mmCIF file of C-alpha atoms in Angstrom:
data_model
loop_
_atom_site.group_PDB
_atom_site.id
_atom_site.type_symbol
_atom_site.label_atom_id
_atom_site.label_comp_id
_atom_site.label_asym_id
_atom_site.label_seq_id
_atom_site.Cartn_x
_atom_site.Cartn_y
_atom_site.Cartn_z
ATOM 1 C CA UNK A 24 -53.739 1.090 35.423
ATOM 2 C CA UNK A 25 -51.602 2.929 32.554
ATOM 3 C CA UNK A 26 -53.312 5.471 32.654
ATOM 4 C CA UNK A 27 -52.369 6.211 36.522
ATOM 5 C CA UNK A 28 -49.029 5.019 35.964
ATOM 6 C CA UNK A 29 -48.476 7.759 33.188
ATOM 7 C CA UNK A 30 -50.006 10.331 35.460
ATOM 8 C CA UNK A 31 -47.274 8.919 38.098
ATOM 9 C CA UNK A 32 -43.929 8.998 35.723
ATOM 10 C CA UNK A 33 -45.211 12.505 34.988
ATOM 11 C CA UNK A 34 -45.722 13.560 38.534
ATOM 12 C CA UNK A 35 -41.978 11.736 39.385
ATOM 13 C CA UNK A 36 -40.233 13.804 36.346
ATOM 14 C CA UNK A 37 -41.826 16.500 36.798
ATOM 15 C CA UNK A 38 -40.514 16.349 41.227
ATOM 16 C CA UNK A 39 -37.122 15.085 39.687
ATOM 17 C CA UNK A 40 -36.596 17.836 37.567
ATOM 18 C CA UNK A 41 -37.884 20.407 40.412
ATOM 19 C CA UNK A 42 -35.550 19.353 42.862
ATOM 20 C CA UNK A 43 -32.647 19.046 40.715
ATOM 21 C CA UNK A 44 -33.331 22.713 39.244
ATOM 22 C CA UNK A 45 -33.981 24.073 42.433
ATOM 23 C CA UNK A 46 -31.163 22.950 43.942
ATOM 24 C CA UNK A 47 -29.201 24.834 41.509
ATOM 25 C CA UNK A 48 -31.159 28.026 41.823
ATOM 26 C CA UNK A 49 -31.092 28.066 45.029
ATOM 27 C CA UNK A 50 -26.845 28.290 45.109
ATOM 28 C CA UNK A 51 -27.436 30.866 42.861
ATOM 29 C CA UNK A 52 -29.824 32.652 45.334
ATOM 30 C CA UNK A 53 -31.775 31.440 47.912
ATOM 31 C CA UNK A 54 -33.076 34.896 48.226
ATOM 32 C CA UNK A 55 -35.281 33.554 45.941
ATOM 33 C CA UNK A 56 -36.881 31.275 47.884
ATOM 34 C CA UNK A 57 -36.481 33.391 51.213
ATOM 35 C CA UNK A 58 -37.727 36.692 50.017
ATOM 36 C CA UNK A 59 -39.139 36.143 46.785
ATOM 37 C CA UNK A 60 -41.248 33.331 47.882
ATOM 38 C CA UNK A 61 -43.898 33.053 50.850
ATOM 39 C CA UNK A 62 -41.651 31.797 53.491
ATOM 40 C CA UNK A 63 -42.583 28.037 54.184
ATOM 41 C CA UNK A 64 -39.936 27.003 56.148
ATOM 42 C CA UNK A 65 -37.850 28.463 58.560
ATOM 43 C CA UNK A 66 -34.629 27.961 56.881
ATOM 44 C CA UNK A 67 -31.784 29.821 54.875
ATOM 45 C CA UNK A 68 -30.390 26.633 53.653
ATOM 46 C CA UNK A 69 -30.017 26.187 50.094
ATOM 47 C CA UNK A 70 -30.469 22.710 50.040
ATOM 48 C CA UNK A 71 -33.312 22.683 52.026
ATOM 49 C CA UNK A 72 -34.944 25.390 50.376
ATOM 50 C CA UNK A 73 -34.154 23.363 46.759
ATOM 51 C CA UNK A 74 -35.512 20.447 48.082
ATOM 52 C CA UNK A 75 -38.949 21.857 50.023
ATOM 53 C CA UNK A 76 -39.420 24.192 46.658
ATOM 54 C CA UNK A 77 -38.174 21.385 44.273
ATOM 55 C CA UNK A 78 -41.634 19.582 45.152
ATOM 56 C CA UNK A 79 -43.969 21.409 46.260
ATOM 57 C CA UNK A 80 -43.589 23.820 43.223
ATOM 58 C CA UNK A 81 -43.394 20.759 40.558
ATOM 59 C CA UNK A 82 -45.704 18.133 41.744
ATOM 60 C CA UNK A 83 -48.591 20.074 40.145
ATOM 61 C CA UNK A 84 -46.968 20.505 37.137
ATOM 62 C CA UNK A 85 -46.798 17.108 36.544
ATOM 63 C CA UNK A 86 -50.170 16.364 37.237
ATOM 64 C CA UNK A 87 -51.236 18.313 34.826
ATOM 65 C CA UNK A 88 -48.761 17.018 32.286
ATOM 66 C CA UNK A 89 -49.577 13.351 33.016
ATOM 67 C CA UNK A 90 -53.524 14.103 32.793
ATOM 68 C CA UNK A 91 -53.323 15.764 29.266
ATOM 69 C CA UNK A 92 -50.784 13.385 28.576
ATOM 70 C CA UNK A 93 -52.627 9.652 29.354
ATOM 71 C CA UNK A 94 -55.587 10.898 28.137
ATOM 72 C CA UNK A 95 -53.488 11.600 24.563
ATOM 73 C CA UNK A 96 -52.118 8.224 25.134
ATOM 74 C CA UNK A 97 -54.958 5.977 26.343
ATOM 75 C CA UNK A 98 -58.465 7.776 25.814
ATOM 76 C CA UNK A 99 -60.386 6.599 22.386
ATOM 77 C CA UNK A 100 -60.185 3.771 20.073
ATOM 78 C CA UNK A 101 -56.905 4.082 18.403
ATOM 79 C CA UNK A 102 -54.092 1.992 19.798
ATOM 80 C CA UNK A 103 -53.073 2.691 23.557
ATOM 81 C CA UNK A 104 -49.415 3.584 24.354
ATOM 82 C CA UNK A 105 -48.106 2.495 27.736
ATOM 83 C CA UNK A 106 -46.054 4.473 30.260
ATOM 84 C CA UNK A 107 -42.917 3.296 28.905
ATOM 85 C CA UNK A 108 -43.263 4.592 25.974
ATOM 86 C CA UNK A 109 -43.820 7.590 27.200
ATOM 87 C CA UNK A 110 -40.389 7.669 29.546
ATOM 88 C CA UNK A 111 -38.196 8.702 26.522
ATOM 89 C CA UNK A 112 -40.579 11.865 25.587
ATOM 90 C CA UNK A 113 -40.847 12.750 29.130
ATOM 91 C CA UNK A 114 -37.394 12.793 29.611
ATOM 92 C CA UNK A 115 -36.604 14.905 26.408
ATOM 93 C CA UNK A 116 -38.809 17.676 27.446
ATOM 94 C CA UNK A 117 -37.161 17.944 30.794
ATOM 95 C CA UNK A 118 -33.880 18.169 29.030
ATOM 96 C CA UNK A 119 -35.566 20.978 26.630
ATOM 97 C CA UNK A 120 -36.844 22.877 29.566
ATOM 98 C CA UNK A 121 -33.341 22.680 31.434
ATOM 99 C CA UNK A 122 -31.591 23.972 27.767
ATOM 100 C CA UNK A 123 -34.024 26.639 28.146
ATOM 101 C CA UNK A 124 -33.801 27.597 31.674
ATOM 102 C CA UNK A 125 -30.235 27.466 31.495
ATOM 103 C CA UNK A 126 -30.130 30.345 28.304
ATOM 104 C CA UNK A 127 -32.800 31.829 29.900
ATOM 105 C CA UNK A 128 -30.442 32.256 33.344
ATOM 106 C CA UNK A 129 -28.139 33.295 31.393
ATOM 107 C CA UNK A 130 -29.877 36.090 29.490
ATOM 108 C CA UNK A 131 -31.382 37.330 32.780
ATOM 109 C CA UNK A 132 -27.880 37.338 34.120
ATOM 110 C CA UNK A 133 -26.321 39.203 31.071
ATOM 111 C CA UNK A 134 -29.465 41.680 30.897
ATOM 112 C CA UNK A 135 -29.228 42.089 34.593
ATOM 113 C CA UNK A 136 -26.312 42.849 35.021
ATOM 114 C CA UNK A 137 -26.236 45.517 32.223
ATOM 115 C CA UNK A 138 -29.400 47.344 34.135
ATOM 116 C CA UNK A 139 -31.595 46.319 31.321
ATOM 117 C CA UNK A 140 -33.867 44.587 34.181
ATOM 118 C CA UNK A 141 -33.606 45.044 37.610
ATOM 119 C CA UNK A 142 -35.660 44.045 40.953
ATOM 120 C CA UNK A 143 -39.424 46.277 41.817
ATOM 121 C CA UNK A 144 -38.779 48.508 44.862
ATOM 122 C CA UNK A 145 -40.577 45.864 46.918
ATOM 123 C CA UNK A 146 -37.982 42.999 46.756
ATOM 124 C CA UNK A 147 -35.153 45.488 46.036
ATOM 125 C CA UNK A 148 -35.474 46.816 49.367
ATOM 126 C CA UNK A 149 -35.714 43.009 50.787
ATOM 127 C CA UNK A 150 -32.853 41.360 48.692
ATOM 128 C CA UNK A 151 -29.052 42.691 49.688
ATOM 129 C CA UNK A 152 -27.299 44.955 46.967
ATOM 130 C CA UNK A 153 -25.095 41.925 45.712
ATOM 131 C CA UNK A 154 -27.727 39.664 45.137
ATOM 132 C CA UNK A 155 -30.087 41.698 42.833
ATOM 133 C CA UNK A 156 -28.668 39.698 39.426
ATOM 134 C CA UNK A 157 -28.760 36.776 41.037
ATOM 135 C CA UNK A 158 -32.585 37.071 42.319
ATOM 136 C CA UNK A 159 -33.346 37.720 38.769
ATOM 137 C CA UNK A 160 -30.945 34.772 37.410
ATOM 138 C CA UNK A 161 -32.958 32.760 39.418
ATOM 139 C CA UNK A 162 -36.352 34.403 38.750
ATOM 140 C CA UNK A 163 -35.626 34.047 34.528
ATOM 141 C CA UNK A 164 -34.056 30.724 34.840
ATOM 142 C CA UNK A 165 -37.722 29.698 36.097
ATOM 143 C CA UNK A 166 -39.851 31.262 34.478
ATOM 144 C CA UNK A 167 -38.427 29.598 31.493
ATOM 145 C CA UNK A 168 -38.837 26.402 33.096
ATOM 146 C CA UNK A 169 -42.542 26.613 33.311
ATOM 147 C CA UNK A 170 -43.204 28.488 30.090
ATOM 148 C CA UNK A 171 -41.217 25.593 27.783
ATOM 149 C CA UNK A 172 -43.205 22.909 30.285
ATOM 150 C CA UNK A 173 -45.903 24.224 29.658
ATOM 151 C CA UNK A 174 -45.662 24.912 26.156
ATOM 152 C CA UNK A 175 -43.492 21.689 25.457
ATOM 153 C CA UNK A 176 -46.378 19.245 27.414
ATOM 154 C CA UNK A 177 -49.036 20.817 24.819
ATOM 155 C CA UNK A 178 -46.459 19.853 22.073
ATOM 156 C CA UNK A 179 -46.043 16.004 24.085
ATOM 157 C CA UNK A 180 -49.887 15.597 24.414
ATOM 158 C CA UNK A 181 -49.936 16.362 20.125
ATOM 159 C CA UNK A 182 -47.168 14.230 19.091
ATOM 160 C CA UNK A 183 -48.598 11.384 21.754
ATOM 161 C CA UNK A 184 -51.596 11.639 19.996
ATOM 162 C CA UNK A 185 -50.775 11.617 16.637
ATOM 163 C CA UNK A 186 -48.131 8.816 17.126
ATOM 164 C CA UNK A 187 -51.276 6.740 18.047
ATOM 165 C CA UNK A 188 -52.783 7.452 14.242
ATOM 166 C CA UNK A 189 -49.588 6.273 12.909
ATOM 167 C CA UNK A 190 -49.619 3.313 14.887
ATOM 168 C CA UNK A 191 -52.863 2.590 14.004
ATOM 169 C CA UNK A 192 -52.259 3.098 10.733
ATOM 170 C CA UNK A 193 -48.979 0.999 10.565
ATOM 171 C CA UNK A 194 -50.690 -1.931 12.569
ATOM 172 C CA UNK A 195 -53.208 -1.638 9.705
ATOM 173 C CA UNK A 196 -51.499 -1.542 6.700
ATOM 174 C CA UNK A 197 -49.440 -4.466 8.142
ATOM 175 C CA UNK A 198 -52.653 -6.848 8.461
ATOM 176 C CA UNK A 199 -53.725 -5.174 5.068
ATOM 177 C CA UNK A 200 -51.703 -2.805 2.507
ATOM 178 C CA UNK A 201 -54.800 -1.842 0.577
ATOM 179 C CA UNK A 202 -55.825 -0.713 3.447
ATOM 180 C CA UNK A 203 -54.392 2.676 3.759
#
């Protein structure tokens, strides 16, 4: 049963974090989702484009995260950690892949703006003139998102299983300080 109900808390952070970074993104260009994006639903609406994208674009992501990440935290004989223990982790690499979506938005902006980057012929021609920086705002912003969740859930799934050794070791020398 932990081990589902990690895979769960991962699947829920990772929709949380989706919908709440794609409803920013999205004010900053729904273009994005509209044009840059197969169109799914027949809106313009940022919020509704946020929210559609926010889960259907995350909820995989967090699979993934929660597999790696209860098998780190449950499979083999060292001692098992329980989804709760796991909350606080979770939540600090969603806060380290907003830091780094947000600098990453921002460099795309900056860069953008200077010409440094700017949008392939085929969505240049799609997106309006005034919303070319913003497209690729939005297009940085999440790439970085899935780059530091990706490589910041490798880095979880380590620490998780290392903090089981240490555990085990602690529960050990505890019962027996020669024992270490």
């Amino acid at each position: 049963m932990q081990f589902l109900a990690i895979i769960l808390s991962s699947i829920a952070a990772a929709i949380v974090y989706g919908l709440i970074h794609d409803q920013i993104t999205a004010r900053i260009c729904v273009e994005y989702f509209t044009v840059g994006h197969t169109r799914m639903i027949d809106s313009d609406s940022p919020t509704l484009q946020g929210l559609y994208w926010g889960v259907v674009a995350t909820w995989w992501v967090g699979l993934i995260l929660g597999l790696g990440l209860a098998t780190c935290a449950r499979v083999g004989s060292r001692r098992k950690l329980g989804w709760k223990e796991l909350l606080r982790p979770i939540g600090i690499l969603m806060a380290v892949m907003f830091a780094v979506a947000f600098l990453a938005g921002l460099i795309g902006f900056v860069t953008s703006k200077a010409g440094v980057f700017y949008l392939a012929d085929h969505l240049a021609d799609r997106v309006p003139d005034n919303k070319h920086v913003a497209f690729l705002t939005a297009g940085w912003a999440h790439s970085a998102s899935y780059l530091a969740g990706m490589i910041g859930g490798c880095v979880l799934w380590i620490k998780t299983w290392r903090k089981r050794k240490t555990a085990e070791q602690d529960a050990a020398l505890k019962s027996d300080p020669r024992a270490c």
